mmCIF file of C-alpha atoms in Angstrom:
data_model
loop_
_atom_site.group_PDB
_atom_site.id
_atom_site.type_symbol
_atom_site.label_atom_id
_atom_site.label_comp_id
_atom_site.label_asym_id
_atom_site.label_seq_id
_atom_site.Cartn_x
_atom_site.Cartn_y
_atom_site.Cartn_z
ATOM 1 C CA MET A 136 -0.024 -0.029 0.078
ATOM 2 C CA THR A 137 1.365 3.342 -1.178
ATOM 3 C CA MET A 138 1.853 6.319 1.274
ATOM 4 C CA ALA A 139 -0.706 8.293 -0.566
ATOM 5 C CA THR A 140 -3.323 5.508 -0.191
ATOM 6 C CA LYS A 141 -2.601 5.304 3.544
ATOM 7 C CA VAL A 142 -2.918 8.969 4.022
ATOM 8 C CA VAL A 143 -6.438 8.881 2.070
ATOM 9 C CA GLN A 144 -7.428 6.273 4.221
ATOM 10 C CA CYS A 145 -6.347 7.869 7.380
ATOM 11 C CA ILE A 146 -7.941 11.192 6.368
ATOM 12 C CA ALA A 147 -11.267 9.334 5.713
ATOM 13 C CA SER A 148 -11.387 7.445 9.049
ATOM 14 C CA PHE A 149 -10.300 10.678 10.893
ATOM 15 C CA SER A 150 -12.859 12.864 9.204
ATOM 16 C CA TYR A 151 -15.893 10.539 9.673
ATOM 17 C CA ALA A 152 -14.962 9.302 13.290
ATOM 18 C CA SER A 153 -12.887 11.548 15.315
ATOM 19 C CA LEU A 154 -14.244 14.656 13.722
ATOM 20 C CA SER A 155 -17.597 13.750 12.459
ATOM 21 C CA PRO A 156 -20.007 16.906 12.281
ATOM 22 C CA ALA A 157 -21.902 15.850 15.347
ATOM 23 C CA ALA A 158 -18.727 15.104 17.470
ATOM 24 C CA THR A 159 -17.146 18.608 16.386
ATOM 25 C CA LEU A 160 -20.190 20.345 16.894
ATOM 26 C CA GLN A 161 -20.661 19.009 20.479
ATOM 27 C CA ARG A 162 -17.011 19.668 21.337
ATOM 28 C CA GLY A 163 -17.214 23.208 19.745
ATOM 29 C CA LEU A 164 -20.469 24.070 21.428
ATOM 30 C CA THR A 165 -19.288 23.124 24.781
ATOM 31 C CA ALA A 166 -16.047 25.499 24.489
ATOM 32 C CA GLN A 167 -18.441 28.181 22.956
ATOM 33 C CA LEU A 168 -20.958 28.058 25.794
ATOM 34 C CA CYS A 169 -18.091 28.198 28.312
ATOM 35 C CA CYS A 170 -16.879 31.468 26.658
ATOM 36 C CA ARG A 171 -20.606 32.925 26.463
ATOM 37 C CA PHE A 172 -21.358 32.604 30.070
ATOM 38 C CA ILE A 173 -18.173 34.143 31.573
ATOM 39 C CA SER A 174 -16.579 37.571 31.481
ATOM 40 C CA SER A 175 -15.485 38.607 27.909
ATOM 41 C CA SER A 176 -12.194 39.602 29.162
ATOM 42 C CA GLY A 177 -9.922 38.436 31.836
ATOM 43 C CA LYS A 178 -8.356 35.004 33.037
ATOM 44 C CA ASP A 179 -11.662 33.192 32.854
ATOM 45 C CA ALA A 180 -12.138 33.901 29.300
ATOM 46 C CA GLU A 181 -8.729 33.023 28.421
ATOM 47 C CA ALA A 182 -8.941 29.800 30.210
ATOM 48 C CA ALA A 183 -12.282 28.770 28.551
ATOM 49 C CA ALA A 184 -10.637 29.539 25.223
ATOM 50 C CA LYS A 185 -7.666 27.472 25.987
ATOM 51 C CA VAL A 186 -10.225 24.468 26.661
ATOM 52 C CA GLY A 187 -11.583 24.790 23.239
ATOM 53 C CA LEU A 188 -8.173 25.083 21.359
ATOM 54 C CA GLU A 189 -6.870 22.228 23.521
ATOM 55 C CA ASP A 190 -9.636 19.864 21.978
ATOM 56 C CA GLN A 191 -8.447 20.982 18.585
ATOM 57 C CA ARG A 192 -4.734 20.313 19.392
ATOM 58 C CA ILE A 193 -5.774 16.719 20.328
ATOM 59 C CA GLY A 194 -7.662 16.352 17.048
ATOM 60 C CA ALA A 195 -4.678 17.701 15.101
ATOM 61 C CA GLY A 196 -2.340 15.429 17.085
ATOM 62 C CA ASN A 197 -4.348 12.408 16.229
ATOM 63 C CA PHE A 198 -4.363 13.315 12.651
ATOM 64 C CA MET A 199 -0.551 13.673 12.450
ATOM 65 C CA ASN A 200 0.104 10.430 14.183
ATOM 66 C CA GLN A 201 -2.202 8.522 11.901
ATOM 67 C CA ALA A 202 -1.157 10.316 8.675
ATOM 68 C CA GLY A 203 2.577 10.105 9.384
ATOM 69 C CA LEU A 204 3.025 13.382 7.752
ATOM 70 C CA LYS A 205 2.512 17.153 8.239
ATOM 71 C CA PRO A 206 -0.018 18.537 5.603
ATOM 72 C CA VAL A 207 0.944 21.755 3.855
ATOM 73 C CA GLY A 208 -0.069 24.833 5.505
ATOM 74 C CA VAL A 209 -1.124 23.018 8.951
ATOM 75 C CA ASP A 210 0.396 24.728 12.074
ATOM 76 C CA VAL A 211 0.743 21.758 14.312
ATOM 77 C CA GLY A 212 1.359 24.160 17.297
ATOM 78 C CA ASN A 213 -1.932 25.454 17.608
ATOM 79 C CA GLY A 214 -4.095 23.010 15.496
ATOM 80 C CA LEU A 215 -6.047 26.000 13.806
ATOM 81 C CA MET A 216 -4.957 25.348 10.228
ATOM 82 C CA ALA A 217 -5.068 21.427 10.674
ATOM 83 C CA GLY A 218 -8.669 21.617 11.717
ATOM 84 C CA ALA A 219 -9.698 23.666 8.814
ATOM 85 C CA THR A 220 -8.042 21.087 6.444
ATOM 86 C CA VAL A 221 -9.765 18.066 8.148
ATOM 87 C CA SER A 222 -13.388 19.154 8.769
ATOM 88 C CA PRO A 223 -15.299 22.294 7.973
ATOM 89 C CA SER A 224 -17.257 22.244 11.156
ATOM 90 C CA THR A 225 -13.970 22.230 13.084
ATOM 91 C CA SER A 226 -12.847 25.501 11.663
ATOM 92 C CA ILE A 227 -16.319 26.983 12.049
ATOM 93 C CA PHE A 228 -16.161 26.439 15.877
ATOM 94 C CA LYS A 229 -12.618 27.483 16.252
ATOM 95 C CA GLN A 230 -13.657 30.766 14.749
ATOM 96 C CA THR A 231 -16.833 31.272 16.840
ATOM 97 C CA THR A 232 -14.840 30.303 19.892
ATOM 98 C CA ILE A 233 -12.050 32.890 19.239
ATOM 99 C CA LEU A 234 -14.660 35.390 18.248
ATOM 100 C CA ASP A 235 -16.685 34.986 21.366
ATOM 101 C CA VAL A 236 -13.835 35.618 23.676
ATOM 102 C CA GLY A 237 -13.406 39.514 24.208
ATOM 103 C CA SER A 238 -15.058 40.691 20.888
ATOM 104 C CA GLN A 239 -18.723 39.550 20.898
ATOM 105 C CA PRO A 240 -21.315 41.412 22.879
ATOM 106 C CA ILE A 241 -23.987 39.365 24.609
ATOM 107 C CA SER A 242 -27.340 39.668 23.031
ATOM 108 C CA LEU A 243 -30.456 39.497 25.254
ATOM 109 C CA ASP A 244 -32.976 40.052 22.454
ATOM 110 C CA MET A 245 -33.837 36.617 21.085
ATOM 111 C CA GLN A 246 -37.097 37.876 19.808
ATOM 112 C CA ALA A 247 -35.233 39.851 17.096
ATOM 113 C CA THR A 248 -33.102 36.996 15.964
ATOM 114 C CA THR A 249 -31.403 33.989 17.326
ATOM 115 C CA PRO A 250 -27.794 32.300 16.528
ATOM 116 C CA THR A 251 -28.106 29.201 14.397
ATOM 117 C CA ASP A 252 -28.238 26.002 16.776
ATOM 118 C CA PRO A 253 -25.269 23.797 15.951
ATOM 119 C CA CYS A 254 -27.765 20.779 15.636
ATOM 120 C CA MET A 255 -28.948 22.673 12.531
ATOM 121 C CA LEU A 256 -25.562 22.966 11.092
ATOM 122 C CA ASP A 257 -25.008 19.440 11.593
ATOM 123 C CA ALA A 258 -28.235 18.553 9.816
ATOM 124 C CA MET A 259 -27.392 20.888 6.836
ATOM 125 C CA LEU A 260 -23.810 19.793 6.300
ATOM 126 C CA ALA A 261 -24.988 16.641 4.317
ATOM 127 C CA ILE A 262 -26.886 18.607 1.981
ATOM 128 C CA TYR A 263 -23.727 20.060 0.520
ATOM 129 C CA THR A 264 -21.920 17.099 -0.019
ATOM 130 C CA SER A 265 -24.280 14.080 -0.630
ATOM 131 C CA LEU A 266 -27.900 15.055 -0.762
ATOM 132 C CA TYR A 267 -27.335 17.483 -3.561
ATOM 133 C CA GLY A 268 -30.135 16.191 -5.968
ATOM 134 C CA ASN A 269 -32.849 18.510 -7.140
ATOM 135 C CA PRO A 270 -35.918 17.600 -4.935
ATOM 136 C CA HIS A 271 -38.166 18.380 -7.839
ATOM 137 C CA SER A 272 -36.612 15.975 -10.186
ATOM 138 C CA LEU A 273 -38.529 12.792 -9.431
ATOM 139 C CA THR A 274 -37.294 10.684 -12.198
ATOM 140 C CA HIS A 275 -33.990 9.635 -10.441
ATOM 141 C CA ALA A 276 -32.752 8.523 -7.060
ATOM 142 C CA HIS A 277 -30.853 11.808 -6.312
ATOM 143 C CA GLY A 278 -34.179 13.538 -6.407
ATOM 144 C CA TRP A 279 -36.074 11.032 -4.531
ATOM 145 C CA GLU A 280 -33.559 11.081 -1.605
ATOM 146 C CA THR A 281 -33.628 14.830 -1.197
ATOM 147 C CA ARG A 282 -37.379 14.813 -1.410
ATOM 148 C CA LYS A 283 -37.470 12.446 1.566
ATOM 149 C CA VAL A 284 -35.559 14.835 3.715
ATOM 150 C CA ILE A 285 -37.555 17.737 2.583
ATOM 151 C CA ASP A 286 -40.779 16.035 3.402
ATOM 152 C CA ALA A 287 -39.487 15.045 6.890
ATOM 153 C CA ALA A 288 -38.563 18.874 7.456
ATOM 154 C CA CYS A 289 -41.989 19.961 6.201
ATOM 155 C CA ASP A 290 -43.615 17.480 8.645
ATOM 156 C CA HIS A 291 -41.674 19.087 11.479
ATOM 157 C CA VAL A 292 -42.699 22.566 10.748
ATOM 158 C CA ALA A 293 -46.503 21.398 10.314
ATOM 159 C CA LYS A 294 -46.326 19.523 13.713
ATOM 160 C CA LEU A 295 -45.237 22.599 15.511
ATOM 161 C CA ILE A 296 -48.447 24.494 14.649
ATOM 162 C CA GLY A 297 -50.776 21.683 14.241
ATOM 163 C CA ALA A 298 -51.040 21.753 10.544
ATOM 164 C CA HIS A 299 -50.870 19.193 7.750
ATOM 165 C CA PRO A 300 -47.749 19.310 5.845
ATOM 166 C CA LYS A 301 -49.517 19.968 2.456
ATOM 167 C CA GLU A 302 -50.701 23.303 4.110
ATOM 168 C CA ILE A 303 -46.934 24.567 4.457
ATOM 169 C CA ILE A 304 -45.426 26.757 1.810
ATOM 170 C CA PHE A 305 -41.661 27.585 2.185
ATOM 171 C CA THR A 306 -40.584 31.117 1.663
ATOM 172 C CA SER A 307 -37.389 33.093 2.065
ATOM 173 C CA GLY A 308 -38.583 34.615 5.415
ATOM 174 C CA THR A 309 -41.326 36.294 7.383
ATOM 175 C CA THR A 310 -41.573 39.341 5.104
ATOM 176 C CA ASN A 311 -41.969 37.014 2.054
ATOM 177 C CA SER A 312 -44.599 35.046 3.995
ATOM 178 C CA ASN A 313 -46.495 38.297 4.951
ATOM 179 C CA ASN A 314 -46.438 39.680 1.348
ATOM 180 C CA LEU A 315 -47.690 36.388 -0.013
ATOM 181 C CA SER A 316 -50.681 36.146 2.634
ATOM 182 C CA ILE A 317 -51.728 39.779 2.376
ATOM 183 C CA LYS A 318 -51.296 40.659 -1.195
ATOM 184 C CA CYS A 319 -51.888 37.390 -2.947
ATOM 185 C CA VAL A 320 -55.319 36.909 -1.065
ATOM 186 C CA ALA A 321 -56.300 40.386 -1.768
ATOM 187 C CA ARG A 322 -55.543 40.324 -5.424
ATOM 188 C CA LEU A 323 -57.530 37.004 -5.971
ATOM 189 C CA TYR A 324 -60.779 38.232 -4.385
ATOM 190 C CA LYS A 325 -60.688 41.416 -6.335
ATOM 191 C CA SER A 326 -64.458 42.207 -5.601
ATOM 192 C CA LYS A 327 -63.563 42.761 -1.946
ATOM 193 C CA LYS A 328 -61.479 45.786 -1.308
ATOM 194 C CA HIS A 329 -61.441 46.174 2.490
ATOM 195 C CA ILE A 330 -58.624 45.075 4.824
ATOM 196 C CA ILE A 331 -58.161 45.509 8.540
ATOM 197 C CA THR A 332 -54.861 45.575 10.162
ATOM 198 C CA LEU A 333 -53.171 47.223 13.248
ATOM 199 C CA GLN A 334 -51.320 50.488 13.533
ATOM 200 C CA ARG A 335 -48.472 48.471 15.379
ATOM 201 C CA GLU A 336 -47.839 45.909 12.887
ATOM 202 C CA HIS A 337 -44.395 45.053 11.526
ATOM 203 C CA LYS A 338 -43.208 47.225 8.736
ATOM 204 C CA CYS A 339 -43.459 44.533 6.012
ATOM 205 C CA VAL A 340 -47.351 44.044 7.033
ATOM 206 C CA LEU A 341 -47.943 47.823 6.887
ATOM 207 C CA ASN A 342 -46.056 48.527 3.702
ATOM 208 C CA SER A 343 -47.937 45.594 2.024
ATOM 209 C CA CYS A 344 -51.198 47.186 3.072
ATOM 210 C CA ARG A 345 -50.098 50.689 1.922
ATOM 211 C CA HIS A 346 -49.120 49.076 -1.369
ATOM 212 C CA LEU A 347 -52.585 47.794 -1.810
ATOM 213 C CA GLN A 348 -53.986 50.956 -0.570
ATOM 214 C CA ASP A 349 -52.287 52.665 -3.542
ATOM 215 C CA GLN A 350 -54.005 50.240 -5.784
ATOM 216 C CA GLY A 351 -57.638 51.182 -4.509
ATOM 217 C CA TYR A 352 -58.039 49.077 -1.440
ATOM 218 C CA ASP A 353 -59.382 50.471 1.830
ATOM 219 C CA ILE A 354 -57.164 49.689 4.706
ATOM 220 C CA THR A 355 -58.516 50.118 8.208
ATOM 221 C CA TYR A 356 -55.524 50.559 10.592
ATOM 222 C CA LEU A 357 -56.816 49.604 14.224
ATOM 223 C CA PRO A 358 -55.330 51.314 17.074
ATOM 224 C CA THR A 359 -54.529 49.327 20.418
ATOM 225 C CA LYS A 360 -55.460 49.960 23.941
ATOM 226 C CA ASN A 361 -52.831 51.369 26.477
ATOM 227 C CA ASN A 362 -51.651 47.730 27.189
ATOM 228 C CA GLY A 363 -50.995 47.154 23.474
ATOM 229 C CA LEU A 364 -53.921 44.843 23.055
ATOM 230 C CA ILE A 365 -56.774 45.200 20.561
ATOM 231 C CA ASN A 366 -60.368 45.808 21.378
ATOM 232 C CA LEU A 367 -62.333 43.024 19.939
ATOM 233 C CA GLU A 368 -65.566 44.907 19.936
ATOM 234 C CA HIS A 369 -63.913 47.734 18.029
ATOM 235 C CA LEU A 370 -62.564 45.031 15.472
ATOM 236 C CA GLU A 371 -66.054 43.480 15.084
ATOM 237 C CA LYS A 372 -67.579 46.924 14.383
ATOM 238 C CA GLU A 373 -64.989 47.740 11.692
ATOM 239 C CA VAL A 374 -65.694 44.556 9.683
ATOM 240 C CA ARG A 375 -67.624 45.439 6.465
ATOM 241 C CA PRO A 376 -69.530 43.382 3.874
ATOM 242 C CA ASP A 377 -66.693 43.939 1.296
ATOM 243 C CA ILE A 378 -63.866 42.882 3.645
ATOM 244 C CA VAL A 379 -61.336 40.293 2.376
ATOM 245 C CA LEU A 380 -58.716 39.943 5.216
ATOM 246 C CA VAL A 381 -57.806 40.614 8.792
ATOM 247 C CA SER A 382 -54.128 40.680 9.524
ATOM 248 C CA ILE A 383 -53.105 41.111 13.083
ATOM 249 C CA MET A 384 -49.793 39.663 14.635
ATOM 250 C CA THR A 385 -49.876 36.974 17.494
ATOM 251 C CA ILE A 386 -46.953 38.707 19.434
ATOM 252 C CA ASN A 387 -45.795 42.194 19.017
ATOM 253 C CA ASN A 388 -42.222 42.237 18.023
ATOM 254 C CA GLU A 389 -41.417 45.380 20.068
ATOM 255 C CA ILE A 390 -43.343 45.204 23.356
ATOM 256 C CA GLY A 391 -44.095 41.382 23.424
ATOM 257 C CA VAL A 392 -47.778 41.563 24.076
ATOM 258 C CA ILE A 393 -49.779 38.518 23.137
ATOM 259 C CA GLN A 394 -53.058 39.144 21.309
ATOM 260 C CA SER A 395 -56.221 37.228 22.036
ATOM 261 C CA MET A 396 -56.710 34.597 19.387
ATOM 262 C CA GLU A 397 -60.419 35.062 19.889
ATOM 263 C CA MET A 398 -59.910 37.086 16.671
ATOM 264 C CA GLY A 399 -59.999 33.815 14.726
ATOM 265 C CA LYS A 400 -63.461 33.027 15.865
ATOM 266 C CA LEU A 401 -64.716 36.451 15.140
ATOM 267 C CA CYS A 402 -63.381 36.397 11.715
ATOM 268 C CA GLN A 403 -64.710 32.851 10.989
ATOM 269 C CA LYS A 404 -68.112 34.088 12.197
ATOM 270 C CA LYS A 405 -67.906 37.094 9.848
ATOM 271 C CA GLY A 406 -66.707 35.075 6.964
ATOM 272 C CA VAL A 407 -63.387 36.770 6.409
ATOM 273 C CA PHE A 408 -59.898 35.287 6.172
ATOM 274 C CA PHE A 409 -57.696 35.770 9.279
ATOM 275 C CA HIS A 410 -53.870 36.032 8.707
ATOM 276 C CA THR A 411 -51.496 36.366 11.646
ATOM 277 C CA ASP A 412 -47.873 37.173 11.765
ATOM 278 C CA GLY A 413 -46.530 34.401 13.998
ATOM 279 C CA ALA A 414 -42.896 35.025 13.620
ATOM 280 C CA GLN A 415 -42.506 36.000 17.421
ATOM 281 C CA ALA A 416 -44.753 33.262 18.578
ATOM 282 C CA VAL A 417 -44.097 29.911 16.550
ATOM 283 C CA GLY A 418 -41.600 28.029 18.659
ATOM 284 C CA LYS A 419 -41.941 30.337 21.561
ATOM 285 C CA ILE A 420 -45.456 29.563 22.828
ATOM 286 C CA PRO A 421 -47.873 26.827 21.991
ATOM 287 C CA VAL A 422 -49.524 27.287 18.618
ATOM 288 C CA ASP A 423 -52.568 25.360 17.372
ATOM 289 C CA ILE A 424 -54.152 26.888 14.168
ATOM 290 C CA SER A 425 -57.226 24.774 14.450
ATOM 291 C CA LYS A 426 -58.046 26.264 17.920
ATOM 292 C CA TRP A 427 -57.146 29.753 16.845
ATOM 293 C CA ASN A 428 -59.270 29.460 13.544
ATOM 294 C CA VAL A 429 -56.198 30.834 11.588
ATOM 295 C CA ASP A 430 -56.439 30.836 7.737
ATOM 296 C CA LEU A 431 -52.890 32.096 7.206
ATOM 297 C CA ILE A 432 -49.793 32.412 9.385
ATOM 298 C CA SER A 433 -46.329 33.571 8.709
ATOM 299 C CA ILE A 434 -43.353 31.503 10.235
ATOM 300 C CA SER A 435 -39.672 32.714 10.550
ATOM 301 C CA GLY A 436 -36.698 30.229 10.640
ATOM 302 C CA PRO A 437 -34.204 32.393 12.336
ATOM 303 C CA LYS A 438 -36.487 33.330 15.299
ATOM 304 C CA VAL A 439 -36.247 29.697 16.419
ATOM 305 C CA TYR A 440 -32.699 29.109 16.077
ATOM 306 C CA GLY A 441 -32.906 27.936 12.583
ATOM 307 C CA PRO A 442 -30.805 29.219 9.692
ATOM 308 C CA LYS A 443 -31.254 32.895 8.221
ATOM 309 C CA GLY A 444 -33.063 33.318 4.928
ATOM 310 C CA ILE A 445 -35.858 30.675 5.387
ATOM 311 C CA GLY A 446 -39.540 31.127 6.500
ATOM 312 C CA ALA A 447 -42.779 29.471 5.819
ATOM 313 C CA SER A 448 -46.479 30.227 5.307
ATOM 314 C CA TYR A 449 -49.400 28.045 6.549
ATOM 315 C CA VAL A 450 -52.202 28.177 4.165
ATOM 316 C CA HIS A 451 -55.471 26.624 5.049
ATOM 317 C CA HIS A 452 -56.402 23.686 3.058
ATOM 318 C CA ARG A 453 -59.818 22.702 4.107
ATOM 319 C CA PRO A 454 -61.884 24.911 3.570
ATOM 320 C CA LYS A 455 -59.239 25.920 0.871
ATOM 321 C CA VAL A 456 -57.848 29.494 1.050
ATOM 322 C CA ARG A 457 -57.113 30.430 -2.485
ATOM 323 C CA ILE A 458 -54.248 32.902 -3.233
ATOM 324 C CA GLU A 459 -52.893 34.220 -6.473
ATOM 325 C CA PRO A 460 -49.118 33.060 -6.945
ATOM 326 C CA LEU A 461 -46.648 35.830 -6.056
ATOM 327 C CA ILE A 462 -44.008 34.061 -8.430
ATOM 328 C CA SER A 463 -44.732 32.163 -11.635
ATOM 329 C CA GLY A 464 -42.489 29.204 -12.376
ATOM 330 C CA GLY A 465 -42.353 25.362 -12.565
ATOM 331 C CA GLY A 466 -45.183 24.809 -10.118
ATOM 332 C CA GLN A 467 -43.307 24.020 -6.924
ATOM 333 C CA GLU A 468 -45.014 24.409 -3.735
ATOM 334 C CA ARG A 469 -48.320 23.573 -5.047
ATOM 335 C CA GLY A 470 -47.793 26.472 -7.579
ATOM 336 C CA LEU A 471 -48.225 29.021 -4.977
ATOM 337 C CA HIS A 472 -44.492 29.824 -4.662
ATOM 338 C CA SER A 473 -42.643 28.483 -7.491
ATOM 339 C CA ARG A 474 -38.832 28.094 -7.406
ATOM 340 C CA THR A 475 -36.180 25.461 -6.720
ATOM 341 C CA LEU A 476 -36.208 25.037 -3.012
ATOM 342 C CA THR A 477 -33.173 26.218 -0.836
ATOM 343 C CA TYR A 478 -33.507 22.785 0.752
ATOM 344 C CA SER A 479 -30.449 23.137 2.915
ATOM 345 C CA LEU A 480 -31.910 26.085 4.777
ATOM 346 C CA LEU A 481 -35.279 24.364 4.586
ATOM 347 C CA ILE A 482 -33.801 21.137 6.206
ATOM 348 C CA GLY A 483 -32.172 23.349 8.980
ATOM 349 C CA SER A 484 -35.516 25.091 9.623
ATOM 350 C CA GLY A 485 -37.370 21.690 9.843
ATOM 351 C CA GLU A 486 -34.742 20.436 12.514
ATOM 352 C CA ALA A 487 -35.230 23.687 14.424
ATOM 353 C CA CYS A 488 -39.029 23.186 14.618
ATOM 354 C CA ARG A 489 -38.435 19.597 15.570
ATOM 355 C CA ILE A 490 -36.362 20.587 18.545
ATOM 356 C CA ALA A 491 -38.756 23.466 19.471
ATOM 357 C CA GLN A 492 -41.562 20.960 19.468
ATOM 358 C CA GLU A 493 -39.785 18.698 21.843
ATOM 359 C CA GLN A 494 -38.489 21.445 24.183
ATOM 360 C CA ILE A 495 -41.351 23.995 24.211
ATOM 361 C CA GLU A 496 -43.024 24.125 27.595
ATOM 362 C CA ALA A 497 -46.966 23.832 27.398
ATOM 363 C CA LEU A 498 -48.207 27.058 28.848
ATOM 364 C CA PRO A 499 -51.344 26.979 30.892
ATOM 365 C CA SER A 500 -54.310 28.735 29.485
ATOM 366 C CA HIS A 501 -52.776 32.138 28.977
ATOM 367 C CA PRO A 502 -55.107 35.020 30.042
ATOM 368 C CA LEU A 503 -54.154 36.806 26.815
ATOM 369 C CA LEU A 504 -55.053 33.694 24.558
ATOM 370 C CA TRP A 505 -58.010 31.915 26.232
ATOM 371 C CA PRO A 506 -60.239 33.805 27.036
ATOM 372 C CA LEU A 507 -59.975 37.326 26.258
ATOM 373 C CA SER A 508 -58.670 39.383 29.077
ATOM 374 C CA ASP A 509 -58.707 43.107 29.619
#
């Protein structure tokens, strides 16, 4: 056996055993957490950083012993370059460990965005190396295998909100989902020109409504009470015969108040579609779209420790909510949002929803959810 063959075998065994994505992620996360919960400067921080780097030295040492040579560009002294050569995830966690020590501020606003959970990265790495088939190409095995993991991810998202997988449409984020829900429903039901939303909605909702207002739609911007909640009686009085949609967020992104989901029952009674921006709610509180009588809900990936650039829309299937497609293409996503799926992000988001479903604490009957409370 030639030296080159020994080296290849050694690298393969080392990469998939000693430094498998799950193993390196776990070691990297341990060191990373040590750094995050101590002072960002001083001896404690330096000690925590050394713990993480020591793991990398051990990994690099094992590699050198098995390979019997020193790869070009690898600094055996600290192991940084060796890790980058052996495993992508090794280099990633070295970088985050070093950056966290003394340079990264601590974020306390996990409603704005969240860091990507290392478990998501572990789930996504295989997509870039082995599951690279187009999930929409169903005439060969590569497409079938990718389709399987996408269906599993879709199932995780659906279970988190109590929906059916066929009711989930993947988008590029909550802004995309809100635009899809508001504009596309309004444009399909052209005979109805009235929409109700809140004055305190997210900008993407307000700007979508203003865009429709410029096209001749009549938008009612409801005020809130001093506590940030809406008055359901006021909402009911504003409903007109020509109304097509009510769009009110579940949890306010700035002050955190949880609106009463009795709105869904009111809208169902009035025969009007109800959309809610659930970016701040899904994965944070129990969400049950059947109990809430929600027709459309927007979901964000990075709000639940998933990857950036991915979101989803729930579109009620029975009775069917019809929407005009925002994008024309090959008919993916039931023709409602055609494009080749960014399935690495999609799978990461599905994994995030799976973990959220397992770990979320079931809240008691929240006074702002059931029943309405002043």
